[in-house]
mmCIF file of C-alpha atoms and ligand atoms in Angstrom:
data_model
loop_
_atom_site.group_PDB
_atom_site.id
_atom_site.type_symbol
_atom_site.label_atom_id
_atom_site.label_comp_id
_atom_site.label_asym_id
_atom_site.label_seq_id
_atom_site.Cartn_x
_atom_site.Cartn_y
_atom_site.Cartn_z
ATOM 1 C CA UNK D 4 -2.111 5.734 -24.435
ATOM 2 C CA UNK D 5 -4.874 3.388 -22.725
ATOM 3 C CA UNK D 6 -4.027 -0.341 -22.152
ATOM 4 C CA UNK D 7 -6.303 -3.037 -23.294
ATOM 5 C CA UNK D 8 -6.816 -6.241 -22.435
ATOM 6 C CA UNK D 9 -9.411 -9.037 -23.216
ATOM 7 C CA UNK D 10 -12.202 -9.598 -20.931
ATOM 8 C CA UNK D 11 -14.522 -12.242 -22.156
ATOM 9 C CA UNK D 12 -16.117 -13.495 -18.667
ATOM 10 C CA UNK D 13 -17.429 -9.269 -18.348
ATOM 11 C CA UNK D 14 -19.886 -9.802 -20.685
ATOM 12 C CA UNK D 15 -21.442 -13.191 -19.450
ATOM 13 C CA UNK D 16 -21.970 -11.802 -16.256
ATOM 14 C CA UNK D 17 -23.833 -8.407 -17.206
ATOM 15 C CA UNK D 18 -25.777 -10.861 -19.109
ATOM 16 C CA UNK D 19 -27.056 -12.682 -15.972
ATOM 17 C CA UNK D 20 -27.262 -9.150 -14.239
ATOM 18 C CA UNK D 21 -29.446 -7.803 -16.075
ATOM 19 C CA UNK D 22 -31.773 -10.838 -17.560
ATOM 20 C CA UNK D 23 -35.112 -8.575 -18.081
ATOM 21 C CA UNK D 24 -32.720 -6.226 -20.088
ATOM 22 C CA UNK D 25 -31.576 -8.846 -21.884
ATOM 23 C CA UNK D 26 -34.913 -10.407 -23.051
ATOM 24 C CA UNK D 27 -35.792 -6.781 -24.507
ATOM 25 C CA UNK D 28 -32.886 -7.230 -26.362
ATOM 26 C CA UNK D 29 -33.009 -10.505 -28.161
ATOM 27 C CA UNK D 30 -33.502 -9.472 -31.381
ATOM 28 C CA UNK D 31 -30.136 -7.729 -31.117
ATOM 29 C CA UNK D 32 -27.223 -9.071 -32.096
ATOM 30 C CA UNK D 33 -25.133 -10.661 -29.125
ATOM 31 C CA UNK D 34 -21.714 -8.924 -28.838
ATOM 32 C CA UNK D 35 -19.041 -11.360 -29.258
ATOM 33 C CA UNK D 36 -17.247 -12.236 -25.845
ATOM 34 C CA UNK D 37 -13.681 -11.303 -27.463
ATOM 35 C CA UNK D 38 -14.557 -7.770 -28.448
ATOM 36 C CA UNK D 39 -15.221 -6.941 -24.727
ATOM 37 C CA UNK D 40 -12.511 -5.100 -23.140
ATOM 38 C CA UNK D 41 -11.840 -3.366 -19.808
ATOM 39 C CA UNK D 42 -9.644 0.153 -20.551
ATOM 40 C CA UNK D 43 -6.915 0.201 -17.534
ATOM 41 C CA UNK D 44 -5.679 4.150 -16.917
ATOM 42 C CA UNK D 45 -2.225 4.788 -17.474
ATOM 43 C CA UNK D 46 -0.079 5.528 -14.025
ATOM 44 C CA UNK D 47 1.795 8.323 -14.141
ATOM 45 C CA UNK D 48 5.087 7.785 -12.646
ATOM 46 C CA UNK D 49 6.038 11.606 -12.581
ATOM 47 C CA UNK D 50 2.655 12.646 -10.801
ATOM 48 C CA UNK D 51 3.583 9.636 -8.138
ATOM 49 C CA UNK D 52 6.806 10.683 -7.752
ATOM 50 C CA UNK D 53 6.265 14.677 -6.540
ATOM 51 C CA UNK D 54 3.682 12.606 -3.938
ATOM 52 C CA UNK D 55 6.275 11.150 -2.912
ATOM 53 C CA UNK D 56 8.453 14.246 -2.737
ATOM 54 C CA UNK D 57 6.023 15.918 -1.272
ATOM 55 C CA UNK D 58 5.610 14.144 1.541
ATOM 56 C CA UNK D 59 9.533 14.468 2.378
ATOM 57 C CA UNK D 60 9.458 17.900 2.250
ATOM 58 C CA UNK D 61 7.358 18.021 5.384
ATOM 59 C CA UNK D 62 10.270 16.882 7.083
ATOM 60 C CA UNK D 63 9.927 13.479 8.480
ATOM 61 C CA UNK D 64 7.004 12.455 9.900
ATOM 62 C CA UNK D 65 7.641 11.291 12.840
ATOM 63 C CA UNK D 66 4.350 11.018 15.273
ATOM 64 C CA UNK D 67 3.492 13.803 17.596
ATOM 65 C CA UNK D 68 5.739 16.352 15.259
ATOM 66 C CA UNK D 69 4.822 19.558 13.540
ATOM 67 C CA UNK D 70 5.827 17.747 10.535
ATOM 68 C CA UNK D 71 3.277 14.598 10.918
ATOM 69 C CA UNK D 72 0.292 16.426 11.846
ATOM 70 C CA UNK D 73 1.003 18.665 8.439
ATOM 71 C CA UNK D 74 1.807 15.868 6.197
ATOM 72 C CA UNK D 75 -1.528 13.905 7.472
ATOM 73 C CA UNK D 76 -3.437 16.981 6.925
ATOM 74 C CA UNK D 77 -1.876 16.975 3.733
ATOM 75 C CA UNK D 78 -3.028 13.549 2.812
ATOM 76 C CA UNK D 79 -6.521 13.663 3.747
ATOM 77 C CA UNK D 80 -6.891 16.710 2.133
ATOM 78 C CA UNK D 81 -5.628 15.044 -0.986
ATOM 79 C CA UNK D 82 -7.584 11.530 -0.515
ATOM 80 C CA UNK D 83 -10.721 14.535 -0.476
ATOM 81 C CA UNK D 84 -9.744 16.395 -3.205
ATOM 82 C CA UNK D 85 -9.656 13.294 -5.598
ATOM 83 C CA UNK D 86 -12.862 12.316 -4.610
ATOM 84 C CA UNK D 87 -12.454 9.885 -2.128
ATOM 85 C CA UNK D 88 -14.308 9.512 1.388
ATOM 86 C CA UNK D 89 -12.307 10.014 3.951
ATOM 87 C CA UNK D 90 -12.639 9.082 7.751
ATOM 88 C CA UNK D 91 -10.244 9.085 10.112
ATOM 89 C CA UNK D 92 -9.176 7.264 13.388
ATOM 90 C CA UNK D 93 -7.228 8.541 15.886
ATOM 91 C CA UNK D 94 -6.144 6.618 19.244
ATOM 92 C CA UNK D 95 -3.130 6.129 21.860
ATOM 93 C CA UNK D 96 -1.188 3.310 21.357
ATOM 94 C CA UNK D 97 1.361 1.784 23.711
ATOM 95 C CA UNK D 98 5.147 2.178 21.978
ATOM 96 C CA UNK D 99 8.463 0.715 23.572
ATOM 97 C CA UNK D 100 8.943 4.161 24.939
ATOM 98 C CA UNK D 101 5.308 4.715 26.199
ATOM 99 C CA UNK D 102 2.044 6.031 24.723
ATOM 100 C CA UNK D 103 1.850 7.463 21.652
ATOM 101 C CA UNK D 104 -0.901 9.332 19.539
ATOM 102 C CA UNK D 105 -1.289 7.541 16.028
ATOM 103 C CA UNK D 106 -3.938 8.859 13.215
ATOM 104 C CA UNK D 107 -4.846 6.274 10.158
ATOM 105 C CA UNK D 108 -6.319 8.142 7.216
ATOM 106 C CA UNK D 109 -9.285 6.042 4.905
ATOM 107 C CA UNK D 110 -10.121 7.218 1.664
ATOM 108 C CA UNK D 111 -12.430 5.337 0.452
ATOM 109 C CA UNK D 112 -14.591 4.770 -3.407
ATOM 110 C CA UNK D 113 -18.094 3.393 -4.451
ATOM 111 C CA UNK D 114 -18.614 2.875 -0.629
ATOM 112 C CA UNK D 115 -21.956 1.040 -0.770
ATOM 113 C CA UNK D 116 -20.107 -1.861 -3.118
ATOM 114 C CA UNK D 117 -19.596 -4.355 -1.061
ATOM 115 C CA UNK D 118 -16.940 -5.973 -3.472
ATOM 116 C CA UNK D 119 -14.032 -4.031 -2.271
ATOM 117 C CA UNK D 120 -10.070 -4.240 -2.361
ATOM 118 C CA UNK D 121 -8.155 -2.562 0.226
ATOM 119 C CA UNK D 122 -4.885 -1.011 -0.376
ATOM 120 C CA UNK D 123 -2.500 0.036 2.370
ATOM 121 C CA UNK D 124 0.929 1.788 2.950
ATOM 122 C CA UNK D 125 2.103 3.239 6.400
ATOM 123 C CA UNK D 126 2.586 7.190 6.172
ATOM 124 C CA UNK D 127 5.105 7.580 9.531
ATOM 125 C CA UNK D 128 8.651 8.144 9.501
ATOM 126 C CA UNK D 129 11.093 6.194 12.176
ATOM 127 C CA UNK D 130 12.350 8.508 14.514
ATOM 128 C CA UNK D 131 15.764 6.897 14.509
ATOM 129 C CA UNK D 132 18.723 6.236 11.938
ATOM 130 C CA UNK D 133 19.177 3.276 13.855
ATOM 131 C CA UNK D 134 21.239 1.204 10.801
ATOM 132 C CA UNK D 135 23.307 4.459 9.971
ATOM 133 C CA UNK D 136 26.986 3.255 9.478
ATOM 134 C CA UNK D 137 27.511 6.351 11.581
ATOM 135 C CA UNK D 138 26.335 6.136 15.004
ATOM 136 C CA UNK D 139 26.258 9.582 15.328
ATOM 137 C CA UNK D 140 23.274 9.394 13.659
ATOM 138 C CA UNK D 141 21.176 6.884 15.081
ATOM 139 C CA UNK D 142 19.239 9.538 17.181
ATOM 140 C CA UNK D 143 18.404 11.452 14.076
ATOM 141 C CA UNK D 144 15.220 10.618 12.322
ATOM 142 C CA UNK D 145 14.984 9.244 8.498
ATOM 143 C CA UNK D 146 13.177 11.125 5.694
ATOM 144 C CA UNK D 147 11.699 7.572 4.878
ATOM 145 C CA UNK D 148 12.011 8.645 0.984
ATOM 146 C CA UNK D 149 10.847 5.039 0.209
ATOM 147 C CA UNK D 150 10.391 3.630 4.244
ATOM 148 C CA UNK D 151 6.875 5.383 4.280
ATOM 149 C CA UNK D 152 6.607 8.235 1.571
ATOM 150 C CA UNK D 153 7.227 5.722 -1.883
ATOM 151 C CA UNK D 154 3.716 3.328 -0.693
ATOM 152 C CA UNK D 155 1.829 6.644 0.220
ATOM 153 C CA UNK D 156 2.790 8.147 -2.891
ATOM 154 C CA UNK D 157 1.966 5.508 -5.478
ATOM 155 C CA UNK D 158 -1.846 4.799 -4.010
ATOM 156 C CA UNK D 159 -1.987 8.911 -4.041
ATOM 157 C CA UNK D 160 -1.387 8.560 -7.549
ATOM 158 C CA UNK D 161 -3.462 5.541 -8.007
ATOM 159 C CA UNK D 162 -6.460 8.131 -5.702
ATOM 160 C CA UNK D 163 -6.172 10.398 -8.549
ATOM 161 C CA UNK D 164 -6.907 8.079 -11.401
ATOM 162 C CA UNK D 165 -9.808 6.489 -9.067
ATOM 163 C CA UNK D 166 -11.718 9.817 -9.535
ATOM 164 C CA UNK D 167 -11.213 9.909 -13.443
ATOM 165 C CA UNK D 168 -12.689 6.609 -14.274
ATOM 166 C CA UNK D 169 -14.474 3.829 -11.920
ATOM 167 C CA UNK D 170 -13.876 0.712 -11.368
ATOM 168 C CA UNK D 171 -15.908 -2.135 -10.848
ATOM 169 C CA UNK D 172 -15.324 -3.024 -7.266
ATOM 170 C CA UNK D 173 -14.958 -0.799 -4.318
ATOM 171 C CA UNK D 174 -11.436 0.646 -3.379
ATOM 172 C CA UNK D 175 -10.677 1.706 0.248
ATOM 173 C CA UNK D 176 -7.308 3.910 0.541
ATOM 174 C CA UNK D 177 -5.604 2.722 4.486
ATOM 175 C CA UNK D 178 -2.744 5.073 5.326
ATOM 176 C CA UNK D 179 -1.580 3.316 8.578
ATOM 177 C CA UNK D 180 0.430 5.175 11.690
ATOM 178 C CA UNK D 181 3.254 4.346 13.729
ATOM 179 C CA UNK D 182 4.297 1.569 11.987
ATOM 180 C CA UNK D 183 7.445 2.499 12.129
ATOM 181 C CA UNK D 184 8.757 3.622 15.410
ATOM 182 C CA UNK D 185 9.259 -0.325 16.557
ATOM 183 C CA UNK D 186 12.628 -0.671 19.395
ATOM 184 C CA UNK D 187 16.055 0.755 17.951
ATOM 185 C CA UNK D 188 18.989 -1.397 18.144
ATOM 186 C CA UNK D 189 20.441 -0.612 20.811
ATOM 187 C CA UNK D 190 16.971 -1.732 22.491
ATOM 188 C CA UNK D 191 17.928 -5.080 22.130
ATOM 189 C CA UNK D 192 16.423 -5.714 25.832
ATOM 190 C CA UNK D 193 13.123 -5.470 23.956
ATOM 191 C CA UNK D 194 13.741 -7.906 21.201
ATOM 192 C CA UNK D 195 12.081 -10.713 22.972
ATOM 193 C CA UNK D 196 9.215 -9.254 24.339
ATOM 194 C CA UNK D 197 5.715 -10.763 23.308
ATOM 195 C CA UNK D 198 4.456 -7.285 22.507
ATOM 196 C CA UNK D 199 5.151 -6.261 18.788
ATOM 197 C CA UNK D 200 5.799 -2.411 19.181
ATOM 198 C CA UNK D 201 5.954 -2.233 14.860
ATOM 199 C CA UNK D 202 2.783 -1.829 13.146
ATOM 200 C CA UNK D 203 0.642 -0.179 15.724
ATOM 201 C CA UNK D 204 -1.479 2.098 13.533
ATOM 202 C CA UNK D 205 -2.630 -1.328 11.406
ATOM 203 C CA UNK D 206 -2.501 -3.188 14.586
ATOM 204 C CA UNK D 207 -5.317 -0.922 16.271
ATOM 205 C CA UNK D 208 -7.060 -0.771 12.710
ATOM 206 C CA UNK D 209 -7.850 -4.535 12.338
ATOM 207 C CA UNK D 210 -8.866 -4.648 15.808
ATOM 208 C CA UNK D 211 -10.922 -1.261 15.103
ATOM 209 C CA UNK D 212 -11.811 -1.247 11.255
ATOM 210 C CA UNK D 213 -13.273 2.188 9.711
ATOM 211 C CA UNK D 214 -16.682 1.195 9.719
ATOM 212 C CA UNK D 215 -17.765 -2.261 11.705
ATOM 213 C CA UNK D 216 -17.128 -5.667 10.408
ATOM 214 C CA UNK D 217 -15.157 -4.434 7.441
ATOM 215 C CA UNK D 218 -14.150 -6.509 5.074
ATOM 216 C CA UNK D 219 -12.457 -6.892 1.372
ATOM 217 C CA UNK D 220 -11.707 -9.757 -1.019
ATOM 218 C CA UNK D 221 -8.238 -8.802 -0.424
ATOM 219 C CA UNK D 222 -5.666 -6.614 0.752
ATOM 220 C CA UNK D 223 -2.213 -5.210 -0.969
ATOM 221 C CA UNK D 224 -0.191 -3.252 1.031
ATOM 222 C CA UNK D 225 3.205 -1.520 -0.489
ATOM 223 C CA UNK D 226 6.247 -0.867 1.779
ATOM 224 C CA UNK D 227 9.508 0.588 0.449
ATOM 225 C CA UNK D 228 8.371 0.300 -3.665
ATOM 226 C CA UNK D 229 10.694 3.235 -5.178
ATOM 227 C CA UNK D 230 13.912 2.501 -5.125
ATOM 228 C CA UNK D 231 15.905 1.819 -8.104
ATOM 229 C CA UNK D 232 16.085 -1.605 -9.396
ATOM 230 C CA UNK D 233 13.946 -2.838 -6.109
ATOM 231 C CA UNK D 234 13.408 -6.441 -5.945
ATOM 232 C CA UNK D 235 9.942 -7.627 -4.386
ATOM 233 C CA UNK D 236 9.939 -11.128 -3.576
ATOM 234 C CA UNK D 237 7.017 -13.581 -2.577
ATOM 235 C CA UNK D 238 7.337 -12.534 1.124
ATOM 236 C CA UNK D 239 6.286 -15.941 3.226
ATOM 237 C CA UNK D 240 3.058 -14.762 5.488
ATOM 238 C CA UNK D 241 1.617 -13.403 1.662
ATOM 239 C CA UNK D 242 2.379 -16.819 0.386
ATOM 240 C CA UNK D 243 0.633 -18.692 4.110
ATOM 241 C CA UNK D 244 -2.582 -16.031 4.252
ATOM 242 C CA UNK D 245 -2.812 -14.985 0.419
ATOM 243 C CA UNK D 246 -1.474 -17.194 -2.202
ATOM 244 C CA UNK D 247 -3.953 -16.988 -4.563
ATOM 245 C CA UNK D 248 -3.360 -12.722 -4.426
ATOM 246 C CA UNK D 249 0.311 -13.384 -4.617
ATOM 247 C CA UNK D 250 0.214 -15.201 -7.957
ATOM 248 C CA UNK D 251 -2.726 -13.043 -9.422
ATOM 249 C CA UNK D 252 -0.553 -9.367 -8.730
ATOM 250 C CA UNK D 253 3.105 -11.341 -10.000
ATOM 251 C CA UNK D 254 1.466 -12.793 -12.803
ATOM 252 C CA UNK D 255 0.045 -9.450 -13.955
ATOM 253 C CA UNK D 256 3.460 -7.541 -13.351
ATOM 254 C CA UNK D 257 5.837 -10.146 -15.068
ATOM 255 C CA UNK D 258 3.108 -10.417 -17.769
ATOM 256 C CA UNK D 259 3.555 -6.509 -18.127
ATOM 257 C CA UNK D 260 7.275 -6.149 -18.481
ATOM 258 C CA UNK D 261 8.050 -5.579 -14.089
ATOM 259 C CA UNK D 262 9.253 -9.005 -13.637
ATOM 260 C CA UNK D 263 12.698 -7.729 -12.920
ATOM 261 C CA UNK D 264 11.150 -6.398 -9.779
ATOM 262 C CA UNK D 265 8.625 -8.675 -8.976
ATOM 263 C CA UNK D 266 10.361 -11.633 -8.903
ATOM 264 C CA UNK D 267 9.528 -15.495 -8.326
ATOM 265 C CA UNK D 268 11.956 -16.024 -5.701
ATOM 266 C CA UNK D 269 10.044 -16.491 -2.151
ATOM 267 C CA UNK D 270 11.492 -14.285 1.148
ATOM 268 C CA UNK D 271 11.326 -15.168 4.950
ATOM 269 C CA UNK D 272 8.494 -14.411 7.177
ATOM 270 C CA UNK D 273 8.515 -10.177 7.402
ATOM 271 C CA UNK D 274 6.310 -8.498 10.457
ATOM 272 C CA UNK D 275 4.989 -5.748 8.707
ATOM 273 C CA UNK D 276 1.488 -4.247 8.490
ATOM 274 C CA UNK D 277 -0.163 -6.946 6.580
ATOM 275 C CA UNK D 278 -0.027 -9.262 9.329
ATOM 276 C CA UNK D 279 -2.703 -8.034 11.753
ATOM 277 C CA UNK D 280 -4.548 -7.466 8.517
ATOM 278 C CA UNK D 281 -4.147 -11.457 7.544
ATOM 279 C CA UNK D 282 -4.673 -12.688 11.449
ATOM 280 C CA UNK D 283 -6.761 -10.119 13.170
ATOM 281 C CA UNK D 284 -9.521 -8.604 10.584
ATOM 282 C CA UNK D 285 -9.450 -12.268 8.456
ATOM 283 C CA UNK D 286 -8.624 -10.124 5.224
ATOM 284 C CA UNK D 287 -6.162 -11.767 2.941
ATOM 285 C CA UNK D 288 -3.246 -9.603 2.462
ATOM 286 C CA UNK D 289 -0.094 -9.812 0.765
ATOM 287 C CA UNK D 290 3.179 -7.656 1.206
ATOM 288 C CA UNK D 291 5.048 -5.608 -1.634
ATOM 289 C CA UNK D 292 8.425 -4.908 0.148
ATOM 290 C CA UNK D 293 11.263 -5.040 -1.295
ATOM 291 C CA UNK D 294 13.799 -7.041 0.097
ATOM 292 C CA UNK D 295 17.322 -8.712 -1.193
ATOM 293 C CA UNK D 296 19.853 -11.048 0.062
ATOM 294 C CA UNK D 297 21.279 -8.092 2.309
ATOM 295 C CA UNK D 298 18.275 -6.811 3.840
ATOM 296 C CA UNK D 299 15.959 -4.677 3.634
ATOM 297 C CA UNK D 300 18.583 -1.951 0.949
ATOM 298 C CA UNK D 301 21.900 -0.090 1.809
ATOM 299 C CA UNK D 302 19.221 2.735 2.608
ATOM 300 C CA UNK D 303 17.293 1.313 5.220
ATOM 301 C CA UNK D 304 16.539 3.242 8.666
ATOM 302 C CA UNK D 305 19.703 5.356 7.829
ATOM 303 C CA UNK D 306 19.993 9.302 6.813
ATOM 304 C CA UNK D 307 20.343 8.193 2.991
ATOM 305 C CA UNK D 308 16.146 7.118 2.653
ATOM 306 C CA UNK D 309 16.170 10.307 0.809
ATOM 307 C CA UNK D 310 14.769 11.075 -2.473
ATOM 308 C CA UNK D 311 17.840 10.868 -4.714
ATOM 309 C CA UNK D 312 17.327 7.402 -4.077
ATOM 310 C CA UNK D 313 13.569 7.236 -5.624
ATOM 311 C CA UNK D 314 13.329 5.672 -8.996
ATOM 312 C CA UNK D 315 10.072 6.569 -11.035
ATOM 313 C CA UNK D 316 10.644 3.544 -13.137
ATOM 314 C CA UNK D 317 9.835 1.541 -9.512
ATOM 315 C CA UNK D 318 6.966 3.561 -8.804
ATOM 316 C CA UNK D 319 5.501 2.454 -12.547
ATOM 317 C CA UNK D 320 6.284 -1.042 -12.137
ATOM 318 C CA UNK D 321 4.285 -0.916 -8.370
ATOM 319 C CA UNK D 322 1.500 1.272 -9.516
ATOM 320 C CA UNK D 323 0.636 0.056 -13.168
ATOM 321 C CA UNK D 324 0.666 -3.385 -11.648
ATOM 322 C CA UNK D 325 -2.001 -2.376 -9.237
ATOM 323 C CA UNK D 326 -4.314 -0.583 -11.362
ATOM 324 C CA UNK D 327 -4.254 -3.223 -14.089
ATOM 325 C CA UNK D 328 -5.112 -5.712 -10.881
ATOM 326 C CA UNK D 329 -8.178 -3.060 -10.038
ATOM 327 C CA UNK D 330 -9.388 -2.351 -13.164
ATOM 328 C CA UNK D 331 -10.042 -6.124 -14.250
ATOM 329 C CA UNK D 332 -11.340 -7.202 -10.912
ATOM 330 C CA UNK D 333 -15.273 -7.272 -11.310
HETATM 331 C C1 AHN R 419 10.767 -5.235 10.985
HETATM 332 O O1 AHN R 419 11.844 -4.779 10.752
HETATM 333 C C2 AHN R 419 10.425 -5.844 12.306
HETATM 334 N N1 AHN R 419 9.792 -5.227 10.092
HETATM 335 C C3 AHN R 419 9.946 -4.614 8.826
HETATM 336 C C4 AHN R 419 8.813 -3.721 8.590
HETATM 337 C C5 AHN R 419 9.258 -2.385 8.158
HETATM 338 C C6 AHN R 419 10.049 -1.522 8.817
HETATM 339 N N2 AHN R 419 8.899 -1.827 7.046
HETATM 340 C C7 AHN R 419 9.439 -0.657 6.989
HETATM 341 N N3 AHN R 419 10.150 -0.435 8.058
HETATM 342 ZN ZN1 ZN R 420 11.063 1.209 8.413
#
């Protein structure tokens, strides 16, 4: 089943495009601007969903692990296979704790468009259980089932359908490091210090972008979309750097069906891996997190971010929001 949706301001501007074309043709009948439609692929939950899992069975992914340097292997190897280019950056990056070696993974389409959207999700695991209601394991690291695995998963998904059918503006793929290994609780010593120890893998990559003087219209990164009956709210530095992306992707969803997840409520201010995006590289980014009164979910930095707690129906919501947003960009 393909989607489709009117696109009348498509064919005015392949018009202009292509004016010598166009004077060849003026004999021909002009196609009528509400017969011209974009076709938007179809996301497949399921497919997303064993990304996801797939990910989680590497163990988590904490940096500097067997299980990280597999997984990321794993997902550049992927990006590859559907037909993405893929560069990677690799650098050592000052945690609470001291250094440690991060790797961000690019896949990027259509690379000489310079219309482009970036999408972004980290791909670490936090080292520490650090919310557990069992202390015991607070040392232990999560699975990160949706903290990590869910956003990577859905824009693996949304890779794969990239390959099958192109869309008119450029696509870059950001899998960010260590954005996750940010001071435990117990740390609490740290809490005030002007260094922001979360988000260093999109921290170095605005400072450091892929290829120099990147740039997109606009970002969307995803962070925690797959658990069941997730609620994504307007989250406030979206609303301050990207406004105008923040109505355009929650007007698609809740015109779709998802507006029981993305809902018009607005959140606080959330650090997260958008932000050096927004302030640093001057790319407009907004945050899909999901986020209710109590936090960030009952599953949050504890032992239970495992996949019995993934919800395809969330994944669907997240991902067929995003491709119709791709697909009638132009
Ligand atoms: C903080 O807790 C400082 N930021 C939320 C970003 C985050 C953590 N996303 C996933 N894990
Ligand atoms: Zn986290």
């Amino acid at each position: 089943m393909k989607q489709l949706f009117l696109f009348p301001t498509l064919i005015l501007l392949s018009m202009t495009f292509s004016s010598c074309e166009a004077k060849k043709q003026q004999s021909q009948p002009e196609e009528s601007a509400d017969t011209a439609t974009v076709t938007v692929p179809v996301f497949n939950a399921d497919s997303a969903y064993r990304y996801v899992k797939a990910q989680v069975d590497f163990g988590p992914r904490v940096p500097e692990t067997p299980a990280h340097k597999a997984c990321g292997d794993y997902l550049a190897e992927e990006l590859n296979r559907f037909g993405a280019t893929v560069v990677e950056q690799t650098a050592e990056l000052q945690a609470f704790y001291g250094k440690v070696n991060a790797r961000n993974i690019i896949g990027s389409y259509d690379v000489e468009n310079p219309n482009r959207i970036l999408l972004l999700a980290h791909w670490d695991s936090r080292a520490w259980s650090d919310h557990d209601s069992n202390p015991e394991n607070w040392r232990k690291p999560v699975d990160g089932a949706n903290d990590g695995a869910s956003g990577v998963g859905v824009l693996l998904e949304i890779a794969r359908q990239l390959q099958t059918q192109q869309p008119a503006v450029g696509i870059d793929i950001l899998f960010v490091d260590a954005e996750d290994q940010g001071e435990p609780r117990w740390e609490s010593n740290l809490r005030n210090s002007s260094q922001n120890y979360w988000c260093l893998g999109s921290q170095y990559w605005a400072a450091n972008p892929h290829e120099a003087g990147y740039k997109a219209r606009f970002g969307i990164l995803l962070d925690m979309v797959g658990a069941p009956g997730a609620t994504f709210p307007r989250e406030a530095y979206s609303m301050q750097f990207a406004p105008h992306v923040v109505e355009k992707v929650w007007n698609e969803a809740q015109a779709n069906g998802f507006g029981q997840h993305f809902v018009s409520k607005q959140s606080g201010y959330i650090t997260d891996d958008h932000v050096p995006v927004n302030q640093v590289r001057g790319i407009p980014c907004i945050d899909i997190i999901q986020l209710t009164e109590n936090g960030f979910g009952n599953y949050w930095h504890t032992q239970n971010d495992t996949m019995e707690n993934i919800a395809p129906a969330t994944l669907r919501a997240v991902g067929q929001t995003l491709l119709n947003i791709i697909y009638k960009e132009y």
